[in-house]
Coordinates of C-alpha atoms in Angstrom, one line a residue:
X1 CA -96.8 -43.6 8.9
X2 CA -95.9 -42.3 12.5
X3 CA -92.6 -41.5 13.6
X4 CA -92.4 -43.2 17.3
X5 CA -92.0 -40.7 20.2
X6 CA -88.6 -40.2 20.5
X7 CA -87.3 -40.4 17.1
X8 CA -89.7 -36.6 17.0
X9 CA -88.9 -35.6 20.4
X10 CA -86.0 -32.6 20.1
X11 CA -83.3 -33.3 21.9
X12 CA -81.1 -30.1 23.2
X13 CA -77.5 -32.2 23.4
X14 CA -78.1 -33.0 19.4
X15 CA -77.1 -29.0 19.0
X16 CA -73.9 -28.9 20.7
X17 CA -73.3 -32.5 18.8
X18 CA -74.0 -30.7 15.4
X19 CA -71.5 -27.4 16.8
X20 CA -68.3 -29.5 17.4
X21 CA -69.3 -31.3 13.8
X22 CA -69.0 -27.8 12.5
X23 CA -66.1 -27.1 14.5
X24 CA -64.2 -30.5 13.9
X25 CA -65.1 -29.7 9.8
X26 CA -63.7 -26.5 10.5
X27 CA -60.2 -27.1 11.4
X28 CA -60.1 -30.3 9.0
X29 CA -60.9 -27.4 6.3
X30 CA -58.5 -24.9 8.1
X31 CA -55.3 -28.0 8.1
X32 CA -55.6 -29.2 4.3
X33 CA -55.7 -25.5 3.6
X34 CA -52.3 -25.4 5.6
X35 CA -51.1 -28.4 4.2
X36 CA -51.9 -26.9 0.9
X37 CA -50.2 -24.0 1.2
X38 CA -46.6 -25.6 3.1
X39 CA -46.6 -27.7 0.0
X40 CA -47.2 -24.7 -2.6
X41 CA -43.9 -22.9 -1.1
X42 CA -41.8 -25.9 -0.5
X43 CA -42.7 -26.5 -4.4
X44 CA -41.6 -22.7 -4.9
X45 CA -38.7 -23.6 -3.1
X46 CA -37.6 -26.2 -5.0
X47 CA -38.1 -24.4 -8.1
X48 CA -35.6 -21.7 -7.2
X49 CA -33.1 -24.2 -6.6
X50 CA -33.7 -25.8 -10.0
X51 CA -33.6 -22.1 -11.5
X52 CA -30.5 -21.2 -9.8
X53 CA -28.8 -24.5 -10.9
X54 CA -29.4 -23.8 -14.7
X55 CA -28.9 -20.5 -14.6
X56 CA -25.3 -21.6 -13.2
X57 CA -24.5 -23.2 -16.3
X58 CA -20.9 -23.0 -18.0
X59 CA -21.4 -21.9 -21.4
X60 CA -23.2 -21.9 -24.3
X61 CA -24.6 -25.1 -25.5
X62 CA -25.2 -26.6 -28.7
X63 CA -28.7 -27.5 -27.6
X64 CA -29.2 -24.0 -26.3
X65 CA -32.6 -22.4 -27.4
X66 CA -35.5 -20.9 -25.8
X67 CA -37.7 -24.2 -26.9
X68 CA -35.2 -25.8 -24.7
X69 CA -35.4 -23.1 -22.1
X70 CA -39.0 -23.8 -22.0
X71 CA -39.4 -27.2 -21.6
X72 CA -36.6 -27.3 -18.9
X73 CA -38.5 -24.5 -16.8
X74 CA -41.6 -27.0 -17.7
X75 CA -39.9 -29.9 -16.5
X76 CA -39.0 -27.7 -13.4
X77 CA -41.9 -26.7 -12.8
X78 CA -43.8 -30.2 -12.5
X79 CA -40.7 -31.7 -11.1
X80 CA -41.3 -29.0 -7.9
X81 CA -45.1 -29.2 -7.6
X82 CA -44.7 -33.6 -8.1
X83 CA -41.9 -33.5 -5.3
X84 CA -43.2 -31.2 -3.0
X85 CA -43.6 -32.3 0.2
X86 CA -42.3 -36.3 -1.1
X87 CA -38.5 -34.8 -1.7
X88 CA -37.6 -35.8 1.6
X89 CA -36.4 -32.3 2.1
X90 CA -39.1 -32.2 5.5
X91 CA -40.0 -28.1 4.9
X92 CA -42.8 -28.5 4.1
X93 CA -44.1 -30.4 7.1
X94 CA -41.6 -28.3 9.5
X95 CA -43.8 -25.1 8.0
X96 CA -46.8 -27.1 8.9
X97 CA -45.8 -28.0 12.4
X98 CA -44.9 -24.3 12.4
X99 CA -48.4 -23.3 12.1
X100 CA -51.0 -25.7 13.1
X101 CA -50.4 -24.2 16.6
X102 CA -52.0 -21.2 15.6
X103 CA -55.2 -23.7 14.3
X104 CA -56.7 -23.5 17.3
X105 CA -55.7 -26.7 18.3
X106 CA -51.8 -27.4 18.9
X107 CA -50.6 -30.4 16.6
X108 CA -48.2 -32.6 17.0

């Protein structure tokens, strides 16, 4: 079977087609990486409010153990990295915003 002419015929403006592919794959890679990490420390965040909140308890309690102490800094823990970036609190996106500009690309 033969390929007709210009399905074999190399075309130069296919290479800058597949550079700006790369490039447009590039910063798609480069913002989720960014989203990523605004998300990570708005879920670290978070978690030092919920840590600071406990720790400001007033007294001993009856349910007081460390098997307690572990499951609350579990439930912290998921609580943070589930509401990160849903919470409403907006830091997360505001250190997005922040940062894209220095993408490559500004975002808005």
């Amino acid at each position: 079977m033969t390929l007709p002419p210009v399905a074999t015929a190399f075309d130069a403006r296919q290479t800058s087609s597949l550079g700006d592919a790369r490039i447009a794959a590039k910063a798609t890679r480069d913002e989720d990486r960014l989203r990523g990490a605004a998300e990570g420390f708005e879920a670290l965040f978070l978690n030092q409010i919920l840590q600071s909140g406990r720790a400001a308890s007033f007294g001993d309690s009856l349910t007081e153990s460390s098997a307690t102490q572990t499951a609350q800094s579990l439930l912290d823990s998921t609580l943070t990295e589930v509401g990160a970036g849903r919470a409403g609190l907006g830091l997360s996106e505001a250190i997005y915003r922040q940062f894209s500009a220095h993408l490559g690309g500004a975002q808005e």
